[in-house]
mmCIF file of C-alpha atoms and ligand atoms in Angstrom:
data_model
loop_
_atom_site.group_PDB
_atom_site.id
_atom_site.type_symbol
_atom_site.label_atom_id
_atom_site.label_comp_id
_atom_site.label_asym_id
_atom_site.label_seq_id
_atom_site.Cartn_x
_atom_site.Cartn_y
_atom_site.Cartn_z
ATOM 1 C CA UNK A 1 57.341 88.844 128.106
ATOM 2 C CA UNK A 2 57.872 91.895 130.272
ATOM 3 C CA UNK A 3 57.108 94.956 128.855
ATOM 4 C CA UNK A 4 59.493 97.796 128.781
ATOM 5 C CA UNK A 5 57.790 100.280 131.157
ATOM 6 C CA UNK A 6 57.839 97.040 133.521
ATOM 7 C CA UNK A 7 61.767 96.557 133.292
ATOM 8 C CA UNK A 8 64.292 98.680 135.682
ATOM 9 C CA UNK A 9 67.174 97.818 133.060
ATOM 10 C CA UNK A 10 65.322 98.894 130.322
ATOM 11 C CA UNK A 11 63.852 102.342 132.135
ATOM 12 C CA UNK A 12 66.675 102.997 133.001
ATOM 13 C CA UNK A 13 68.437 102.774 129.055
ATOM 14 C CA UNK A 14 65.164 104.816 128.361
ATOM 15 C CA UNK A 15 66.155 107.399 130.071
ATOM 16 C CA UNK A 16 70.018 107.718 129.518
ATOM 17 C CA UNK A 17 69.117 107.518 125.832
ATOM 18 C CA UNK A 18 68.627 111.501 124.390
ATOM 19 C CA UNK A 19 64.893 112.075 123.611
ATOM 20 C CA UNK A 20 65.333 111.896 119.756
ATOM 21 C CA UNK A 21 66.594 108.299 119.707
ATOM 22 C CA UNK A 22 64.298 105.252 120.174
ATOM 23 C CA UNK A 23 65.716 102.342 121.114
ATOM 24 C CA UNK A 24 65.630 99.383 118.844
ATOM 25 C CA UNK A 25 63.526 97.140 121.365
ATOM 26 C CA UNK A 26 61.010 97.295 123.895
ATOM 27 C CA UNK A 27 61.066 94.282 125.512
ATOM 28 C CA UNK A 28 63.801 91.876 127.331
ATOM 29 C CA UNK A 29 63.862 89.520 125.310
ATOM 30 C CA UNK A 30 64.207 92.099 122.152
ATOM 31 C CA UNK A 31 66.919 93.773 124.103
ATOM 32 C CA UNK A 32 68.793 90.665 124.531
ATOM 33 C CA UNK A 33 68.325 89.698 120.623
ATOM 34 C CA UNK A 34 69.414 93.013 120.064
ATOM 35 C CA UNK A 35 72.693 92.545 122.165
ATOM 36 C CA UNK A 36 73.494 89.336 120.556
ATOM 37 C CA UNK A 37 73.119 90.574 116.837
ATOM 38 C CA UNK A 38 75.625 93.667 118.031
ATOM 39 C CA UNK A 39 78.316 91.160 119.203
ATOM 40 C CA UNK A 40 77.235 88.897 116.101
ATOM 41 C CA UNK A 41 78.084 92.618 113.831
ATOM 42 C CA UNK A 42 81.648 93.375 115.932
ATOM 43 C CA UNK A 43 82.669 89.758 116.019
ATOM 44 C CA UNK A 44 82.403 89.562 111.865
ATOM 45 C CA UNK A 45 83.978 93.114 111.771
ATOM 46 C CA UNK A 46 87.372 92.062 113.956
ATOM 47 C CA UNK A 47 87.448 89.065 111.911
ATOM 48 C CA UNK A 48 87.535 91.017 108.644
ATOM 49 C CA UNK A 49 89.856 93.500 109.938
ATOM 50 C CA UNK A 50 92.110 90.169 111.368
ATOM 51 C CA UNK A 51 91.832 88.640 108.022
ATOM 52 C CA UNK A 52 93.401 91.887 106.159
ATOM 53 C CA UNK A 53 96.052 91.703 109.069
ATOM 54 C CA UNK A 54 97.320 88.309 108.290
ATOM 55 C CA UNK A 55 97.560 89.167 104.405
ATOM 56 C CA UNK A 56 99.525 92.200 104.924
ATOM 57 C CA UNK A 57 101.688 89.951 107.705
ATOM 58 C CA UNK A 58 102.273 87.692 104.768
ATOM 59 C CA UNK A 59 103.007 89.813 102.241
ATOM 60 C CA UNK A 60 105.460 92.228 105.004
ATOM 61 C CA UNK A 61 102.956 95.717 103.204
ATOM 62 C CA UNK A 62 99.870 96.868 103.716
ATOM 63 C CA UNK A 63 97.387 96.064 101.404
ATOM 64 C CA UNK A 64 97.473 99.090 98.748
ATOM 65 C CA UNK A 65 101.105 100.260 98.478
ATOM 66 C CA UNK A 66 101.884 103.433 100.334
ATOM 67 C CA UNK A 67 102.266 104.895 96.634
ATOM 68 C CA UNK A 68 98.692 104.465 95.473
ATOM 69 C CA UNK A 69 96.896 105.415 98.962
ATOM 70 C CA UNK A 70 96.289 108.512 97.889
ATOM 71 C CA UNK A 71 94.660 107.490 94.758
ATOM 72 C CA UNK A 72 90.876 108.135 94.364
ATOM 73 C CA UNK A 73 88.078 108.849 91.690
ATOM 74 C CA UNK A 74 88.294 112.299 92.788
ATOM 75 C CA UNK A 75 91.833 112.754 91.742
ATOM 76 C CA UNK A 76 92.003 110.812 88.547
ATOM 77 C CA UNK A 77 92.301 113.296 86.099
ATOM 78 C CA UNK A 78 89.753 113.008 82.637
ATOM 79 C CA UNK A 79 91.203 114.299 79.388
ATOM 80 C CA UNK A 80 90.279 112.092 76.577
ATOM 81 C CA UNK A 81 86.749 109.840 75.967
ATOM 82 C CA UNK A 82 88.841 106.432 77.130
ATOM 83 C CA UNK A 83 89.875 107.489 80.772
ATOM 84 C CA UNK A 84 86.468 108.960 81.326
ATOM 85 C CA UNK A 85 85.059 105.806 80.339
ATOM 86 C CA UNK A 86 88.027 104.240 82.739
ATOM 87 C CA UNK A 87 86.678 106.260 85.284
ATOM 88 C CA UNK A 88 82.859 105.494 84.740
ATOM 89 C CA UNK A 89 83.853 101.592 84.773
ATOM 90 C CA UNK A 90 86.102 101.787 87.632
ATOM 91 C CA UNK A 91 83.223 103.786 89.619
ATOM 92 C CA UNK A 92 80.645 101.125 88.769
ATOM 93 C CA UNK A 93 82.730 98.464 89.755
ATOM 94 C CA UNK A 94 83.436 99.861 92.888
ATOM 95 C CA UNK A 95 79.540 100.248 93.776
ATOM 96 C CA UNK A 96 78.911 96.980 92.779
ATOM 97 C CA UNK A 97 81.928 95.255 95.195
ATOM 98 C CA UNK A 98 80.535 97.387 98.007
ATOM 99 C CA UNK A 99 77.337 94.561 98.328
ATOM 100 C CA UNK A 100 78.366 92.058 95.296
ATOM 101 C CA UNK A 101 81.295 90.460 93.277
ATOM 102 C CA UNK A 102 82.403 91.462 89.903
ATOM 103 C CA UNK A 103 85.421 90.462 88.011
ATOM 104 C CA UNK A 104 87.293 92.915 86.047
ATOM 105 C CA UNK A 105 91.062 93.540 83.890
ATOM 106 C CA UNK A 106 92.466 96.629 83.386
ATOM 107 C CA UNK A 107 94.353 96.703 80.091
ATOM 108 C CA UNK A 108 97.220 98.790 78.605
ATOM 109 C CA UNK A 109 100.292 100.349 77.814
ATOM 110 C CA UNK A 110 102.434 101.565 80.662
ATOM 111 C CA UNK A 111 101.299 104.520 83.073
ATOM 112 C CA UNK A 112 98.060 105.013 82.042
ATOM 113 C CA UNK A 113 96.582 104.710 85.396
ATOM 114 C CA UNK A 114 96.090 101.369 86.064
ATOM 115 C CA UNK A 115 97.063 101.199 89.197
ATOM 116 C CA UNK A 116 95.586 104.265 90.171
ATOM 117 C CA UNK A 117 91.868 103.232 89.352
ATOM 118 C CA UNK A 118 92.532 99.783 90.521
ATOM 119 C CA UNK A 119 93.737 101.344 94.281
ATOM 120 C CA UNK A 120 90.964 104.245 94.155
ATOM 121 C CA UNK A 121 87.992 101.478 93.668
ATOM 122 C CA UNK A 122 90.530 99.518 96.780
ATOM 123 C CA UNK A 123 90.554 102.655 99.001
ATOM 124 C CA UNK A 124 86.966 102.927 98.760
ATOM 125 C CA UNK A 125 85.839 99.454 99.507
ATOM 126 C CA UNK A 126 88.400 99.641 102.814
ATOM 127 C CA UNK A 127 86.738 102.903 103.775
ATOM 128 C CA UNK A 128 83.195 100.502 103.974
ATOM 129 C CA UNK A 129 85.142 98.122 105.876
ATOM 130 C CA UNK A 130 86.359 95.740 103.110
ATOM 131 C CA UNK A 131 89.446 93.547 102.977
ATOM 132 C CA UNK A 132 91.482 94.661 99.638
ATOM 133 C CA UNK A 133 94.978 93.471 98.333
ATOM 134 C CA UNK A 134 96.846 94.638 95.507
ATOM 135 C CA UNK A 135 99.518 92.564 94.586
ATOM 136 C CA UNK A 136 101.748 91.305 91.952
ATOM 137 C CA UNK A 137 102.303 88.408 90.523
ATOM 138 C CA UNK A 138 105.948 88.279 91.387
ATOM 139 C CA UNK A 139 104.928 89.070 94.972
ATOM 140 C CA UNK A 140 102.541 86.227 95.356
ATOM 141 C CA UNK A 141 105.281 83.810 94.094
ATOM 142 C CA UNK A 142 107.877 85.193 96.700
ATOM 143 C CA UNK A 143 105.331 84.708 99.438
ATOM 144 C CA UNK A 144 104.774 81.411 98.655
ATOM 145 C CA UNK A 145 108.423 80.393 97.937
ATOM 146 C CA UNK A 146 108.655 82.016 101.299
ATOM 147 C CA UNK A 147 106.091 79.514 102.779
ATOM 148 C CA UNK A 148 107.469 76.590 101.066
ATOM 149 C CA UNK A 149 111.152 77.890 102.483
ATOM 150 C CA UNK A 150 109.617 77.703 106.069
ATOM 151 C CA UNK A 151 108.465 74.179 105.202
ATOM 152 C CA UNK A 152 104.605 74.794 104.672
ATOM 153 C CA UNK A 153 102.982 74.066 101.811
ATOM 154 C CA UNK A 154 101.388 77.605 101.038
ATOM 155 C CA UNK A 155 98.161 76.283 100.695
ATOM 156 C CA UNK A 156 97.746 78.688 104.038
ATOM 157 C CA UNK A 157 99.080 81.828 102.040
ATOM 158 C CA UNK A 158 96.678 80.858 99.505
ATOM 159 C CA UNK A 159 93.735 80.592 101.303
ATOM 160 C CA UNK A 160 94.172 83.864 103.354
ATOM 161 C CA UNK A 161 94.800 85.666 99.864
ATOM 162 C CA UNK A 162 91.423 84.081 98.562
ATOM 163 C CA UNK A 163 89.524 85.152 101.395
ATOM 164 C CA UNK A 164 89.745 89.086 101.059
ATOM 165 C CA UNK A 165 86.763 90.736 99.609
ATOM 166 C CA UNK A 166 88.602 91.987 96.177
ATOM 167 C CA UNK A 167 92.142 90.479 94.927
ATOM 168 C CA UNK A 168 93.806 92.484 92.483
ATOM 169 C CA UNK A 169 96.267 90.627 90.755
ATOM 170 C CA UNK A 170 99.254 93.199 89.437
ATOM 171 C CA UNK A 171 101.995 92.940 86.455
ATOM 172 C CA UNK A 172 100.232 89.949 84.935
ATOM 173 C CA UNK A 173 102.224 89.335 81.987
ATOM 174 C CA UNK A 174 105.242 91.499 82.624
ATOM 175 C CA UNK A 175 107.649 88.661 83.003
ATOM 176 C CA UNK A 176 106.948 85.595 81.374
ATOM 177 C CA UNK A 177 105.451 83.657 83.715
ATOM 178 C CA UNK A 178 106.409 79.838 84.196
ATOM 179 C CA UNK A 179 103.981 77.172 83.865
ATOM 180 C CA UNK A 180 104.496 77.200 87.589
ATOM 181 C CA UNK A 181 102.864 81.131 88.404
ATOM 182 C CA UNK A 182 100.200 79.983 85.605
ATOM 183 C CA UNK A 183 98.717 77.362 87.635
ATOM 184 C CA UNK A 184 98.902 79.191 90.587
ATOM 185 C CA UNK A 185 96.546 81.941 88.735
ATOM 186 C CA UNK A 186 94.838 79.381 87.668
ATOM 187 C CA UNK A 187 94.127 78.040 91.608
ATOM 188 C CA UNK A 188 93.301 81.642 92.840
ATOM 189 C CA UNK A 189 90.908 82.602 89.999
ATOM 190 C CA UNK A 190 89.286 79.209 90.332
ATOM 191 C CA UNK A 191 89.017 79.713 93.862
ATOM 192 C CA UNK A 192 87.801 83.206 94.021
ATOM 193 C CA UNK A 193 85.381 82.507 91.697
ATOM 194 C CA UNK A 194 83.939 79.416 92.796
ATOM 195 C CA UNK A 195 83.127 81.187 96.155
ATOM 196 C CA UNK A 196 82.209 84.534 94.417
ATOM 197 C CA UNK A 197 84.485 86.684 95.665
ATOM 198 C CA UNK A 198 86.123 89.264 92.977
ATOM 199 C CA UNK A 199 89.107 89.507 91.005
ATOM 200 C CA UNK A 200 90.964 92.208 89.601
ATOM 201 C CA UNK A 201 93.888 92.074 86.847
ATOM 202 C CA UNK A 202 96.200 94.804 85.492
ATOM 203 C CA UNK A 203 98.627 93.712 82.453
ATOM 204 C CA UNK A 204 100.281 95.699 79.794
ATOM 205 C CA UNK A 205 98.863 92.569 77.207
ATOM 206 C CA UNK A 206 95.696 92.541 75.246
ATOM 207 C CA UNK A 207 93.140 90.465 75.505
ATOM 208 C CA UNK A 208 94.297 87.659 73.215
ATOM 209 C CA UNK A 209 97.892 87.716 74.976
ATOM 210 C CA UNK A 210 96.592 87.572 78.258
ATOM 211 C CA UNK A 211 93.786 84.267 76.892
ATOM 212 C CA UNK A 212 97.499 82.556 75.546
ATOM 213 C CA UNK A 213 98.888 82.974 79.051
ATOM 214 C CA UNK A 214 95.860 81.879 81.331
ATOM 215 C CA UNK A 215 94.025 79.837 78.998
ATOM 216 C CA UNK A 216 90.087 80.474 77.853
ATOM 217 C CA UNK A 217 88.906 78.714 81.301
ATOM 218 C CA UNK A 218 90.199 81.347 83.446
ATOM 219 C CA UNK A 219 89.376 84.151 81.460
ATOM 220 C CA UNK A 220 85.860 82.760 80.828
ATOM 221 C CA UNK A 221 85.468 82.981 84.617
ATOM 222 C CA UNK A 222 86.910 86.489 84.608
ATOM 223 C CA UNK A 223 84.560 87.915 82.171
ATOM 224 C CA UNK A 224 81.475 85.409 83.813
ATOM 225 C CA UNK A 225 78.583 87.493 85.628
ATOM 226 C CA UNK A 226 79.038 90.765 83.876
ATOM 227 C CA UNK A 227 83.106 91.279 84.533
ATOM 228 C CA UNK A 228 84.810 93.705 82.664
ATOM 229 C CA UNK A 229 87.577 94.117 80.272
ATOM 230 C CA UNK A 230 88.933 97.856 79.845
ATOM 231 C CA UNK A 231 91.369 99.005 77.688
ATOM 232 C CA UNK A 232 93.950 101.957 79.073
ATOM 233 C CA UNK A 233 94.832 102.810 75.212
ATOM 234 C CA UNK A 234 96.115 106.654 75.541
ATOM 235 C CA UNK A 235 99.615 107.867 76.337
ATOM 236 C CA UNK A 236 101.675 107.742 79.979
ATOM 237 C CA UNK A 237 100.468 110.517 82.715
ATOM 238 C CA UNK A 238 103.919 109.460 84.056
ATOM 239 C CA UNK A 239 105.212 113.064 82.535
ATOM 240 C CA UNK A 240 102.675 114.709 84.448
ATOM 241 C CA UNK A 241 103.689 113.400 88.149
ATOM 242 C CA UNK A 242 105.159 116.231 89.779
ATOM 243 C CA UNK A 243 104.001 119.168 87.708
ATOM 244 C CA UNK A 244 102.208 121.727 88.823
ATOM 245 C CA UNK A 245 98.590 121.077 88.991
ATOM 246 C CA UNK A 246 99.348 117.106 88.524
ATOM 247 C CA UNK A 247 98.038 114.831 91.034
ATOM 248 C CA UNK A 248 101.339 112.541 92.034
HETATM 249 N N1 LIG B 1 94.335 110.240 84.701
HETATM 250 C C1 LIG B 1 95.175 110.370 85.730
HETATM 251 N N2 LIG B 1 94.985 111.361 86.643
HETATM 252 C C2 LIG B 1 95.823 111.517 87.667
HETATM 253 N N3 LIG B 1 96.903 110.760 87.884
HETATM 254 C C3 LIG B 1 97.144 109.754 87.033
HETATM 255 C C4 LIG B 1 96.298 109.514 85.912
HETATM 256 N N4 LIG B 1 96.769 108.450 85.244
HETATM 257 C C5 LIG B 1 97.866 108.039 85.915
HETATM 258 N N5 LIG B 1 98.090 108.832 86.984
HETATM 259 C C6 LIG B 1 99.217 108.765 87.918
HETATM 260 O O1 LIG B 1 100.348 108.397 87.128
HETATM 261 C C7 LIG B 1 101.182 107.477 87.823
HETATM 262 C C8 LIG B 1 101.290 106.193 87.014
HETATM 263 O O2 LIG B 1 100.017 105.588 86.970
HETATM 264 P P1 LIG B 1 99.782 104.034 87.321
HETATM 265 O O3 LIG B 1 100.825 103.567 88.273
HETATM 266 O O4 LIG B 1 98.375 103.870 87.718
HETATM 267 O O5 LIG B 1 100.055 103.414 85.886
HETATM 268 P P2 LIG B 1 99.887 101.908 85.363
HETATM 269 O O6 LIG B 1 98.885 101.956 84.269
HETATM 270 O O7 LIG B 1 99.603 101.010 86.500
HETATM 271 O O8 LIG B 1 101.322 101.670 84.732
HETATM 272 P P3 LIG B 1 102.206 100.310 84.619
HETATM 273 O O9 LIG B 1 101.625 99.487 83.511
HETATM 274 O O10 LIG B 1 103.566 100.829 84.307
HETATM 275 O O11 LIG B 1 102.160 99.637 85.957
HETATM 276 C C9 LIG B 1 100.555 107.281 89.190
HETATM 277 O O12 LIG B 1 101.184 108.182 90.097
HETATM 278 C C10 LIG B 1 99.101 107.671 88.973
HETATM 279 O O13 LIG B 1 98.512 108.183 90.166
HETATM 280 MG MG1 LIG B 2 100.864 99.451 87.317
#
């Protein structure tokens, strides 16, 4: 193996590179390895960032609505025990999607921030590169009545939507849906969980509505490996959008 001092290629690096940086190899042979693991890092980045692509080309959006980009942890506002808890969970989750999979539901009554939480811990894992879709349940069945319109069977709609890092499914619940939409839940959840990758759920039902509508299989496998249930129980902020001071 030629040593680094020996090699004109690798001299030459030495000395472009600025005195305070070492380079990661000394030899050839490391420098090659080290080449190939760099295209190896790019090639899986493009095909992440091609992955969220052909969702969003799917679904004709991007992957958080343009209404919830702004969303964060830093502007979700605390004033009551429950949404500081809300925020604690929604943190937590968040840290553990950046490197693992976790399940969770958010749970409660109309504008309560949901949605917000949900796209803040979304935002975050896209800033580290992560593939994130928000979507409703009504939206997933238009895609794939879509698909099946265009003569395909879906099952490629399907798969793409399985294959992003966290899938958060919205409005579960808010129209009632068909035995149809069910077993499509049914497939994703299965899916997603059987190759641990994460799901998300916000409904306006409780706990026991929401086990009548899926069944106790798929929310065993949503609360399986530490997922979460949280409840949203205090009024709307939906008063607050727009007033001075109010994040909208
Ligand atoms: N604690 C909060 N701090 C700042 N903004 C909030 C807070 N809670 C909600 N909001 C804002 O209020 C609006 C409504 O919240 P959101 O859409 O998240 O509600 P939701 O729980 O998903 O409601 P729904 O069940 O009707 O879908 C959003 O603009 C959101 O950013
Ligand atoms: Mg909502």
């Amino acid at each position: 193996m030629k040593n680094i001092v020996n090699s004109g290629v690798l001299e030459r690096i030495r000395r472009l590179a600025p005195q305070h940086v070492t380079a990661p190899f000394s030899t050839v042979a490391e420098w090659r390895e080290w080449q190939l693991a760099e295209g190896r890092k790019r090639c899986a980045e493009i095909e992440q960032q091609n992955r969220q692509v052909r969702v969003e080309k799917i679904l004709n959006r991007s992957g958080i609505q343009s209404l919830h980009r702004r969303c964060s942890f830093a502007n979700y506002w605390v004033q009551n025990d429950g949404q500081r808890y809300a925020l604690s969970q929604a943190k937590s989750i968040a840290s553990e999607l950046e490197s693992g999979c976790t399940n969770f539901a958010f749970s409660g009554k109309p504008g309560t921030g949901k949605n917000h939480l949900a796209a803040a811990i979304g935002n975050h894992l896209l800033k580290t590169g992560k593939t994130v879709i928000v979507v409703t349940v009504a939206d997933v069945m238009s895609a794939l009545h879509a698909s099946y319109d265009d003569g395909n069977s879906g099952e490629k709609f399907l798969r793409e939507l399985c294959e992003v890092d966290l899938l958060v499914l919205d409005e579960i619940g808010v129209q009632r849906e068909t035995k149809n939409e069910q077993v499509v839940l049914h497939q994703i959840v299965d899916r997603r969980t059987a190759s641990l990758r994460s799901v998300g759920m916000l409904t306006n039902l409780n706990y026991e509505a929401m086990k009548n509508l899926l069944g106790e299989r798929v929310m065993d496998r949503m609360t399986m490996n530490g997922g979460r249930w949280v409840n949203f129980s205090w009024e709307s902020w939906r008063p607050n959008v727009g007033q001075t001071g109010a994040v909208v």
